[in-house]
Amino acid sequence: MKARRVLVVWCPDWPAVAAAAEARAEVTRAVAVIANNRVIACTAVARAEGIRRGLRKREAQGRCPDLLVAQDDPDRDARLFEPVVTAVDATVPGVEVLRPGMLALSARGAARFFGSEEAAAERLVDAVAAVGVECQIGIADELSTAVFAARRATLVPPGKGAEFLAPMPVSALALEPVLAAPQRAELVDLLHRLGLRRIGDFAALTPAEVSSRFGADAIIAHRCARAVPERPPAARLPAADLTVEHRCDPPIERVDMAAFVGRLLATELHTKLAAAAVACTRLVIHAETEAGDRLSRIWRCAEPLTPDSTADRIRWQLDGWLTRRALDRGRAYRNAQACGTANTTAPETDSPTAEDWDSGPNAAITLLRLEPVEVVSSGALQLGLWGGVGEDEERARRALIRVQSLLGGDSVRVGVLSGGRGPEERITMVTLGDEPVPAADPAQPWPGRLPEPAPALVLTHHPKIRLEAADGTPIWVTDRGLFTADPALLHWGSSSWRLTGWAGPWPLDDHWWAHRFSRGFAARAQVQIHAEDVRRLRALLLLGYNDAWHVEGLYE
């Protein structure tokens, strides 16, 4: 199978180039972009005058009195980069914008169409130059390697990514914001102090050595340094006009009117989606009111929306907005009543305070617009031939979505089985509708993981208890990892229970770099309660830290 290839288009100094274009500055004028009173980007003309990133504004102006200074404006950078994206997409379809000034696409189709990778690169340079912008092209097997190649205008031969990266300084790993997290500079400084001055030196470490000594970002940087396989560019879908809108005449003031309009708009939207052979997984509902308010809410779904589910979300969202409007009117009436200026006719609501609700309109809704902002191929998320979820699960899900529409997108969260050693670590909470992706892979071995069965209830607040021997002596853990005495009594608040058995303790040495416990040492233990002392509770999972025991989980 032929290796995939990635092509990256990089427009150097793009924030400064965009600022110069907006100011209509001459090409010979030095330009610098400032953020927090420091230079974050400058043109080649400015660099020739001694301007560098990180300089203070006053020092930069001192080196070049004719310097054109512009404030950092990401909206400007993105807006002016759109013609470049359009030009590249018209030449080679399937563009992914990495950031304003840099985009990526698959090189295989372009090389096949134009005859070679070199010919494709030349054609793209010409296409970008036609809109008045200079660019550099990089091609490699992996996206991160292609980004480095674009910054050096290099076409890396197949299979030579690690060899190409090896002689570069390790500081290059923190140079490109597309590839580096904000804390990457700290990692680079640490590697430099350890004597790892080149990317090849860092790549020579084994993955086990990196994962055991550094954080998660170091693992990502190490994979980048080794040029291991990554995801290919996510091609931008053709810009089909999938937005639908409806002028509400008369304006919407009641939920039944919202339900009718929602059904109408949902049918129109899904007709367009079907014609484009796509399905929507992320939808924005926009609304405008008589008072000129503009409201919007994003709905995310792990499965493609259907006409019925889209209509439900529109109705629920409008119901939430209109309910807030009714609450505001009711409160205004009560305030006027308290001041003695109210009309004799009271509004139709007497509900709880408006602070408990999401923000909503101050007038009736006059326009509704649906905008799919994330679509997939219509066959990408097909249900199995055996059908979908059961009726009870679907009913519960619809109720949760209803609550989500009233209280906000992050108000409803569901648990996903995750990887980890403790019970809390094995649960990842994700927003309802988002893809259920765990924070860590549960299929990994996870040595030292708490043995099955898992606690029936996990207590995140870790209530404090007292563990004692038969003579009332408090129990802790010795330097050899053993109990100082056999546990016999457990005191939890005003309750005391006899113990008939225990397991552990097991010292915890994972996440040593996170300093989760102020005194460093922590251990887990399981204790069994005497059957006559309690009816349902059978055992406790204890977590000891800061010289005290706490309850982490309950077994029933």
Coordinates of C-alpha atoms in Angstrom, one line a residue:
M1 CA 0.0 0.0 0.0
K2 CA 1.4 3.4 -1.0
A3 CA 2.1 5.7 1.9
R4 CA -0.1 8.7 2.3
R5 CA 1.4 12.2 1.8
V6 CA 0.4 15.5 3.3
L7 CA 0.9 18.9 1.7
V8 CA 1.1 22.1 3.8
V9 CA 0.8 25.6 2.5
W10 CA 2.4 28.2 4.8
C11 CA 2.2 32.0 4.4
P12 CA 5.1 33.4 6.4
D13 CA 4.4 36.2 8.9
W14 CA 0.7 36.1 8.2
P15 CA -0.6 38.3 11.0
A16 CA 1.8 41.1 9.9
V17 CA 0.9 40.5 6.2
A18 CA -2.8 40.7 7.0
A19 CA -2.2 43.9 9.0
A20 CA -0.3 45.5 6.2
A21 CA -3.0 44.5 3.7
E22 CA -5.7 46.0 5.8
A23 CA -3.7 49.3 6.3
R24 CA -2.9 49.3 2.5
A25 CA 0.8 49.7 3.5
E26 CA 3.5 49.7 0.8
V27 CA 5.5 46.4 0.5
T28 CA 8.6 48.2 1.5
R29 CA 7.1 49.4 4.8
A30 CA 8.1 47.6 8.0
V31 CA 5.1 46.1 9.8
A32 CA 4.9 44.5 13.3
V33 CA 1.9 43.1 15.2
I34 CA 1.7 43.8 18.9
A35 CA 0.0 41.8 21.7
N36 CA 0.5 42.6 25.4
N37 CA 3.0 45.4 24.3
R38 CA 5.3 42.9 22.6
V39 CA 5.9 41.9 19.0
I40 CA 4.4 38.6 18.1
A41 CA 4.8 38.9 14.3
C42 CA 6.7 41.1 11.8
T43 CA 7.5 41.2 8.1
A44 CA 10.8 40.4 6.5
V45 CA 11.4 44.2 6.0
A46 CA 11.0 44.7 9.7
R47 CA 13.4 41.9 10.5
A48 CA 16.0 43.5 8.3
E49 CA 15.7 46.6 10.6
G50 CA 16.4 44.4 13.7
I51 CA 12.8 43.8 14.8
R52 CA 12.3 40.4 16.4
R53 CA 9.4 38.6 18.1
G54 CA 9.3 39.3 21.9
L55 CA 10.6 42.9 21.6
R56 CA 8.7 45.5 23.5
K57 CA 6.8 48.0 21.4
R58 CA 9.0 51.0 22.4
E59 CA 12.2 49.1 21.7
A60 CA 10.9 48.0 18.3
Q61 CA 9.9 51.6 17.4
G62 CA 13.3 52.7 18.5
R63 CA 15.0 50.4 16.1
C64 CA 12.7 51.4 13.2
P65 CA 11.0 54.8 13.6
D66 CA 9.0 54.2 10.5
L67 CA 7.5 50.9 11.8
L68 CA 3.8 50.4 11.2
V69 CA 2.4 49.0 14.4
A70 CA -0.9 47.0 14.4
Q71 CA -2.7 45.3 17.3
D72 CA -3.2 41.6 17.2
D73 CA -6.6 40.8 15.6
P74 CA -7.4 37.1 15.0
D75 CA -10.7 38.0 13.2
R76 CA -8.7 40.1 10.7
D77 CA -6.2 37.3 10.1
A78 CA -9.0 34.8 9.4
R79 CA -11.0 37.1 7.3
L80 CA -8.1 38.1 5.0
F81 CA -6.9 34.5 4.8
E82 CA -10.2 33.3 3.2
P83 CA -9.2 34.3 -0.4
V84 CA -6.0 32.2 0.0
V85 CA -8.1 29.2 1.1
T86 CA -10.5 29.7 -1.8
A87 CA -7.6 29.9 -4.3
V88 CA -6.0 26.7 -3.0
D89 CA -9.3 24.9 -2.7
A90 CA -10.1 25.8 -6.3
T91 CA -6.8 24.3 -7.4
V92 CA -6.8 21.2 -5.2
P93 CA -10.1 20.4 -3.5
G94 CA -10.2 19.1 0.1
V95 CA -8.5 21.8 2.2
E96 CA -8.2 21.8 6.0
V97 CA -7.3 25.2 7.6
L98 CA -4.9 24.7 10.5
R99 CA -4.8 28.3 11.4
P100 CA -4.9 31.7 9.6
G101 CA -1.7 31.5 7.5
M102 CA -1.4 27.7 7.2
L103 CA -3.5 25.0 5.6
A104 CA -3.1 21.3 4.8
L105 CA -4.4 18.9 2.2
S106 CA -3.7 15.4 0.8
A107 CA -0.8 15.4 -1.6
R108 CA -1.6 12.2 -3.4
G109 CA -4.5 13.4 -5.5
A110 CA -2.7 16.7 -6.4
A111 CA 0.5 14.8 -7.4
R112 CA -1.5 12.4 -9.5
F113 CA -3.4 15.2 -11.3
F114 CA -0.5 17.5 -11.9
G115 CA 2.0 14.8 -12.6
S116 CA 4.3 15.0 -9.6
E117 CA 4.5 16.6 -6.1
E118 CA 6.9 19.2 -7.4
A119 CA 4.5 20.2 -10.2
A120 CA 1.6 20.4 -7.6
A121 CA 3.7 22.6 -5.3
E122 CA 4.5 25.0 -8.1
R123 CA 0.9 25.2 -9.2
L124 CA -0.2 26.0 -5.7
V125 CA 2.4 28.7 -5.2
D126 CA 1.2 30.3 -8.4
A127 CA -2.5 30.1 -7.3
V128 CA -1.7 31.8 -4.0
A129 CA 0.5 34.4 -5.7
A130 CA -2.5 35.3 -7.9
V131 CA -4.3 36.7 -4.9
G132 CA -1.2 38.7 -3.9
V133 CA 0.3 36.5 -1.2
E134 CA 3.6 34.6 -1.0
C135 CA 3.7 31.1 0.4
Q136 CA 5.9 28.1 1.0
I137 CA 5.0 24.5 0.4
G138 CA 6.1 21.4 2.4
I139 CA 5.3 17.8 1.7
A140 CA 5.9 14.8 4.0
D141 CA 4.4 11.6 5.1
E142 CA 2.8 13.1 8.3
L143 CA 1.0 16.3 9.0
S144 CA 3.5 17.5 11.7
T145 CA 6.5 16.7 9.5
A146 CA 4.9 18.6 6.6
V147 CA 4.4 21.7 8.8
F148 CA 8.1 21.7 9.6
A149 CA 8.9 21.1 5.9
A150 CA 6.7 24.0 4.8
R151 CA 8.6 26.4 7.1
R152 CA 11.7 25.3 5.2
A153 CA 10.1 25.0 1.7
T154 CA 11.1 21.3 1.5
L155 CA 9.7 18.2 0.0
V156 CA 10.6 15.4 2.3
P157 CA 11.2 12.0 0.5
P158 CA 8.8 9.2 1.6
G159 CA 10.0 7.4 4.8
K160 CA 12.6 10.1 5.6
G161 CA 10.5 12.2 8.1
A162 CA 12.5 11.3 11.2
E163 CA 15.8 11.8 9.3
F164 CA 14.6 15.2 8.2
L165 CA 13.6 16.3 11.7
A166 CA 16.7 14.8 13.5
P167 CA 19.2 17.7 13.0
M168 CA 16.7 20.5 13.9
P169 CA 17.1 22.2 17.3
V170 CA 14.7 20.8 19.9
S171 CA 13.3 24.4 20.4
A172 CA 11.6 23.9 17.0
L173 CA 9.0 21.6 18.7
A174 CA 7.6 24.7 20.4
L175 CA 7.8 27.1 17.4
E176 CA 4.6 26.3 15.6
P177 CA 1.3 26.9 17.6
V178 CA -0.5 24.3 15.4
L179 CA 1.6 21.6 16.9
A180 CA 2.6 22.9 20.3
A181 CA 0.6 23.3 23.5
P182 CA 1.2 26.5 25.5
Q183 CA 3.3 24.5 28.0
R184 CA 5.6 23.2 25.3
A185 CA 8.2 25.9 26.0
E186 CA 8.7 24.4 29.5
L187 CA 9.3 21.0 28.0
V188 CA 11.8 22.4 25.5
D189 CA 13.7 24.2 28.3
L190 CA 13.8 21.0 30.4
L191 CA 15.1 18.9 27.4
H192 CA 17.7 21.5 26.7
R193 CA 18.9 21.4 30.4
L194 CA 19.0 17.6 30.2
G195 CA 21.4 17.8 27.2
L196 CA 18.9 16.9 24.5
R197 CA 19.7 19.7 22.1
R198 CA 18.4 18.2 18.8
I199 CA 15.0 16.7 17.9
G200 CA 16.9 13.5 17.0
D201 CA 18.3 13.3 20.6
F202 CA 14.7 13.5 21.9
A203 CA 13.4 11.0 19.4
A204 CA 16.1 8.5 20.4
L205 CA 14.3 8.1 23.8
T206 CA 11.9 5.2 24.0
P207 CA 8.1 5.9 24.4
A208 CA 8.3 4.2 27.9
E209 CA 11.1 6.5 29.0
V210 CA 9.1 9.6 27.9
S211 CA 5.8 8.6 29.3
S212 CA 7.3 7.7 32.7
R213 CA 9.3 10.9 33.1
F214 CA 7.3 13.6 31.4
G215 CA 3.7 14.7 31.0
A216 CA 1.1 14.1 28.3
D217 CA 2.4 16.9 26.0
A218 CA 5.8 15.3 26.0
I219 CA 4.3 12.1 24.6
I220 CA 2.7 14.1 21.7
A221 CA 6.0 16.0 21.1
H222 CA 7.9 12.7 21.1
R223 CA 5.6 11.2 18.5
C224 CA 6.1 14.3 16.4
A225 CA 9.9 14.0 16.7
R226 CA 9.7 10.4 15.6
A227 CA 7.4 11.2 12.7
V228 CA 5.1 8.3 13.6
P229 CA 1.8 8.0 11.7
E230 CA -0.8 10.7 12.5
R231 CA -4.3 11.5 11.3
P232 CA -4.5 12.7 7.7
P233 CA -5.9 16.1 6.9
A234 CA -9.6 16.4 7.5
A235 CA -10.8 17.8 4.1
R236 CA -13.1 20.7 4.3
L237 CA -16.4 19.8 2.7
P238 CA -17.6 21.7 -0.4
A239 CA -19.2 25.0 0.6
A240 CA -22.8 24.0 -0.1
D241 CA -25.4 26.5 1.1
L242 CA -27.2 24.4 3.8
T243 CA -28.5 27.3 5.9
V244 CA -32.2 27.7 6.1
E245 CA -34.2 30.5 7.6
H246 CA -37.8 31.6 8.2
R247 CA -39.3 35.0 8.6
C248 CA -41.9 34.7 11.4
D249 CA -45.1 36.6 10.5
P250 CA -46.7 37.0 12.9
P251 CA -43.8 36.9 15.4
I252 CA -43.5 33.8 17.6
E253 CA -44.7 34.3 21.2
R254 CA -46.1 30.9 22.1
V255 CA -44.6 27.4 22.2
D256 CA -47.3 25.9 19.9
M257 CA -46.2 28.4 17.2
A258 CA -42.6 27.5 17.8
A259 CA -43.4 23.8 17.3
F260 CA -45.1 24.5 13.9
V261 CA -42.2 26.6 12.6
G262 CA -39.6 24.2 14.0
R263 CA -41.2 21.3 12.0
L264 CA -41.3 23.4 8.9
L265 CA -37.6 24.5 9.1
A266 CA -36.5 20.9 10.0
T267 CA -38.1 19.5 6.9
E268 CA -36.5 22.2 4.7
L269 CA -33.1 21.7 6.3
H270 CA -33.0 17.9 5.9
T271 CA -34.2 18.2 2.3
K272 CA -31.0 20.2 1.6
L273 CA -28.8 17.8 3.6
A274 CA -30.2 14.9 1.7
A275 CA -29.5 16.6 -1.6
A276 CA -25.9 17.2 -0.5
A277 CA -25.5 13.6 0.7
V278 CA -24.5 14.7 4.2
A279 CA -25.9 14.5 7.7
C280 CA -25.7 17.1 10.4
T281 CA -24.0 16.4 13.8
R282 CA -23.6 20.0 15.0
L283 CA -26.4 22.6 14.5
V284 CA -26.6 26.3 15.4
I285 CA -30.1 27.7 16.0
H286 CA -30.2 31.5 15.5
A287 CA -33.1 33.8 16.4
E288 CA -33.8 37.5 16.0
T289 CA -36.4 39.4 17.9
E290 CA -38.5 42.5 17.4
A291 CA -36.3 44.4 19.8
G292 CA -33.2 43.6 17.7
D293 CA -31.8 40.9 20.0
R294 CA -29.7 38.1 18.4
L295 CA -29.7 34.7 20.1
S296 CA -27.9 31.5 19.2
R297 CA -27.3 28.1 20.7
I298 CA -25.1 25.2 19.4
W299 CA -26.5 21.7 19.6
R300 CA -24.0 18.8 19.3
C301 CA -24.9 15.2 18.7
A302 CA -22.9 12.1 18.5
E303 CA -25.4 10.7 16.0
P304 CA -26.8 12.5 12.9
L305 CA -29.9 14.6 13.5
T306 CA -33.1 13.4 12.0
P307 CA -36.0 15.7 10.9
D308 CA -37.9 14.8 14.1
S309 CA -34.9 15.3 16.4
T310 CA -34.1 18.6 14.7
A311 CA -37.7 19.8 15.1
D312 CA -37.6 18.8 18.8
R313 CA -34.5 20.7 19.4
I314 CA -35.9 23.8 17.8
R315 CA -39.0 23.6 19.8
W316 CA -37.2 23.0 23.1
Q317 CA -34.8 25.8 22.4
L318 CA -37.5 28.3 21.5
D319 CA -39.5 27.1 24.5
G320 CA -36.6 27.9 26.8
W321 CA -36.1 31.3 25.3
L322 CA -39.8 32.2 25.4
T323 CA -40.1 30.9 28.9
R324 CA -37.3 33.3 30.0
R325 CA -39.2 36.1 28.3
A326 CA -42.4 35.2 30.2
L327 CA -40.4 35.1 33.5
D328 CA -38.9 38.5 32.8
R329 CA -42.4 40.0 32.1
G330 CA -43.7 38.4 35.3
R331 CA -40.9 39.9 37.4
A332 CA -41.3 43.3 35.7
Y333 CA -45.0 43.2 36.6
R334 CA -44.3 42.3 40.2
N335 CA -41.8 45.1 40.5
A336 CA -44.3 47.5 39.0
Q337 CA -46.9 46.2 41.4
A338 CA -44.5 46.9 44.4
C339 CA -44.1 50.4 43.1
G340 CA -47.8 51.0 42.7
T341 CA -47.5 51.5 38.9
A342 CA -48.7 48.1 37.6
N343 CA -51.7 47.6 35.2
T344 CA -54.7 45.8 36.5
T345 CA -54.0 42.9 34.1
A346 CA -51.3 40.6 35.3
P347 CA -49.1 38.6 32.9
E348 CA -49.7 34.9 32.5
T349 CA -46.7 33.7 34.5
D350 CA -45.8 33.4 38.2
S351 CA -42.7 31.2 38.0
P352 CA -39.3 31.0 39.8
T353 CA -36.7 33.7 39.5
A354 CA -35.2 34.3 36.1
E355 CA -31.6 33.8 37.3
D356 CA -32.3 30.1 37.2
W357 CA -32.8 30.2 33.4
D358 CA -30.7 30.8 30.4
S359 CA -30.7 34.2 28.7
G360 CA -33.6 34.8 26.3
P361 CA -35.3 37.4 24.2
N362 CA -36.9 40.6 25.4
A363 CA -39.5 40.5 22.5
A364 CA -41.2 38.1 20.2
I365 CA -39.1 36.2 17.7
T366 CA -39.2 37.4 14.1
L367 CA -36.6 35.3 12.4
L368 CA -35.3 31.8 12.8
R369 CA -32.2 30.4 11.0
L370 CA -30.6 26.9 11.1
E371 CA -26.9 26.6 10.3
P372 CA -25.2 23.2 10.1
V373 CA -21.7 23.9 11.2
E374 CA -20.5 20.2 11.3
V375 CA -21.7 17.7 8.7
V376 CA -20.5 14.1 7.8
S377 CA -21.1 11.8 5.0
S378 CA -24.6 10.5 5.2
G379 CA -23.4 6.9 5.6
A380 CA -20.7 7.7 8.2
L381 CA -22.8 7.1 11.3
Q382 CA -25.5 4.6 10.1
L383 CA -27.2 2.6 12.8
G384 CA -26.8 -1.1 12.7
L385 CA -29.3 -3.4 10.9
W386 CA -30.7 -4.5 14.3
G387 CA -32.0 -1.0 15.0
G388 CA -31.1 1.7 17.5
V389 CA -31.7 2.1 21.3
G390 CA -34.8 0.9 23.1
E391 CA -37.9 3.0 23.8
D392 CA -37.0 3.5 27.5
E393 CA -33.5 4.8 26.7
E394 CA -34.8 7.0 24.0
R395 CA -37.4 8.5 26.3
A396 CA -34.8 9.2 29.0
R397 CA -32.5 10.8 26.4
R398 CA -35.2 13.1 25.2
A399 CA -35.9 14.2 28.7
L400 CA -32.2 15.0 29.3
I401 CA -32.1 16.9 26.0
R402 CA -35.1 18.9 27.2
V403 CA -33.3 19.8 30.4
Q404 CA -30.2 20.7 28.3
S405 CA -32.2 23.1 26.2
L406 CA -33.3 25.0 29.2
L407 CA -30.1 25.1 31.3
G408 CA -27.4 25.1 28.7
G409 CA -25.2 22.8 26.7
D410 CA -22.9 21.7 29.6
S411 CA -25.6 21.3 32.1
V412 CA -26.2 17.6 31.4
R413 CA -23.3 15.2 31.4
V414 CA -23.0 11.4 31.2
G415 CA -20.3 9.1 32.3
V416 CA -18.0 7.1 30.0
L417 CA -15.8 4.2 31.0
S418 CA -12.2 5.4 31.0
G419 CA -8.8 4.0 31.8
G420 CA -7.2 4.5 35.2
R421 CA -6.3 2.9 38.4
G422 CA -8.7 4.4 40.9
P423 CA -12.6 4.5 40.6
E424 CA -12.7 8.3 40.0
E425 CA -10.1 8.1 37.2
R426 CA -12.2 5.4 35.4
I427 CA -15.1 7.7 34.8
T428 CA -14.9 10.5 32.2
M429 CA -17.9 12.9 32.2
V430 CA -18.8 14.2 28.7
T431 CA -21.5 16.6 27.7
L432 CA -24.7 14.9 26.5
G433 CA -24.6 14.9 22.7
D434 CA -20.8 15.0 22.4
E435 CA -18.9 12.0 21.2
P436 CA -18.3 9.6 24.2
V437 CA -14.5 9.7 24.1
P438 CA -12.8 8.7 27.4
A439 CA -9.8 10.6 28.8
A440 CA -7.7 7.5 28.7
D441 CA -8.0 4.1 26.9
P442 CA -9.7 1.6 29.2
A443 CA -8.3 -1.3 27.1
Q444 CA -4.8 -0.6 28.3
P445 CA -3.4 -2.9 31.1
W446 CA -3.2 -0.2 33.9
P447 CA -0.9 -2.1 36.3
G448 CA -1.8 -1.4 39.9
R449 CA -5.5 -0.8 39.1
L450 CA -8.0 -1.4 41.9
P451 CA -9.2 -5.0 41.6
E452 CA -12.8 -5.8 40.7
P453 CA -15.6 -5.4 41.7
A454 CA -15.8 -1.7 41.4
P455 CA -17.5 0.3 44.2
A456 CA -21.3 0.7 43.8
L457 CA -20.9 4.4 44.8
V458 CA -17.9 6.7 44.4
L459 CA -17.7 9.6 46.8
T460 CA -15.9 12.5 45.2
H461 CA -15.9 14.6 48.3
H462 CA -13.9 12.0 50.3
P463 CA -15.5 12.2 53.8
K464 CA -13.0 11.8 56.6
I465 CA -13.1 8.7 58.9
R466 CA -11.1 7.3 61.8
L467 CA -9.6 3.8 61.6
E468 CA -8.6 2.2 64.9
A469 CA -7.2 -1.0 66.3
A470 CA -9.0 -3.0 69.0
D471 CA -7.4 -1.0 71.8
G472 CA -8.4 2.3 70.2
T473 CA -5.0 3.2 68.7
P474 CA -5.3 5.1 65.4
I475 CA -4.0 3.1 62.4
W476 CA -1.8 4.4 59.6
V477 CA 0.7 2.8 57.2
T478 CA 4.3 2.0 58.0
D479 CA 7.3 2.7 55.9
R480 CA 7.2 -0.8 54.6
G481 CA 3.6 -0.4 53.3
L482 CA 1.8 -2.3 56.1
F483 CA -0.9 -1.3 58.6
T484 CA 0.6 -0.2 62.0
A485 CA -2.0 -2.6 63.6
D486 CA -4.9 -4.8 62.6
P487 CA -8.0 -2.7 61.8
A488 CA -10.9 -3.4 64.2
L489 CA -13.1 -0.3 64.4
L490 CA -14.2 2.4 62.0
H491 CA -15.7 5.7 63.1
W492 CA -17.6 7.8 60.5
G493 CA -19.1 10.9 62.1
S494 CA -21.4 9.7 64.9
S495 CA -21.5 6.1 63.7
S496 CA -19.0 3.3 64.7
W497 CA -18.7 -0.1 63.1
R498 CA -16.8 -3.3 63.8
L499 CA -14.6 -4.7 61.1
T500 CA -14.4 -8.3 60.2
G501 CA -11.8 -8.2 57.4
W502 CA -9.6 -5.9 55.3
A503 CA -7.4 -5.9 52.2
G504 CA -4.3 -3.7 51.6
P505 CA -3.0 -1.2 52.1
W506 CA -1.8 -0.4 48.5
P507 CA 0.5 2.6 48.3
L508 CA -0.2 4.9 45.4
D509 CA 2.8 6.1 43.3
D510 CA 1.1 7.1 40.1
H511 CA 0.9 10.8 39.0
W512 CA 3.9 11.6 41.2
W513 CA 4.4 14.7 39.1
A514 CA 0.9 16.1 39.8
H515 CA 1.4 16.6 43.6
R516 CA -2.2 15.6 44.3
F517 CA -1.6 15.2 48.0
S518 CA 0.1 17.9 50.1
R519 CA 2.2 15.4 52.0
G520 CA 3.0 13.2 49.1
F521 CA 2.1 9.7 50.4
A522 CA -1.2 8.1 49.7
A523 CA -2.6 4.5 50.0
R524 CA -5.8 2.6 49.4
A525 CA -7.4 -0.1 51.5
Q526 CA -10.6 -2.1 51.6
V527 CA -12.4 -2.9 54.9
Q528 CA -15.4 -5.2 55.5
I529 CA -18.0 -4.2 58.1
H530 CA -19.6 -6.7 60.5
A531 CA -22.9 -7.9 59.0
E532 CA -24.9 -7.3 62.2
D533 CA -23.9 -3.6 62.4
V534 CA -25.4 -2.5 59.1
R535 CA -28.0 -3.8 56.7
R536 CA -27.0 -2.9 53.1
L537 CA -23.4 -1.6 53.4
R538 CA -20.9 -4.4 53.3
A539 CA -17.5 -2.8 52.6
L540 CA -15.7 0.5 52.1
L541 CA -12.9 1.6 49.9
L542 CA -10.6 3.8 51.9
L543 CA -8.1 6.4 50.6
G544 CA -5.5 7.5 53.0
Y545 CA -3.6 10.8 52.5
N546 CA -2.4 13.7 54.7
D547 CA -2.1 11.3 57.7
A548 CA -5.9 10.6 57.6
W549 CA -8.2 8.1 56.1
H550 CA -11.1 9.0 53.8
V551 CA -14.0 7.1 52.2
E552 CA -13.6 6.9 48.4
G553 CA -16.2 4.3 47.6
L554 CA -19.0 2.1 49.0
Y555 CA -19.7 -1.6 48.3
E556 CA -23.2 -3.0 48.7

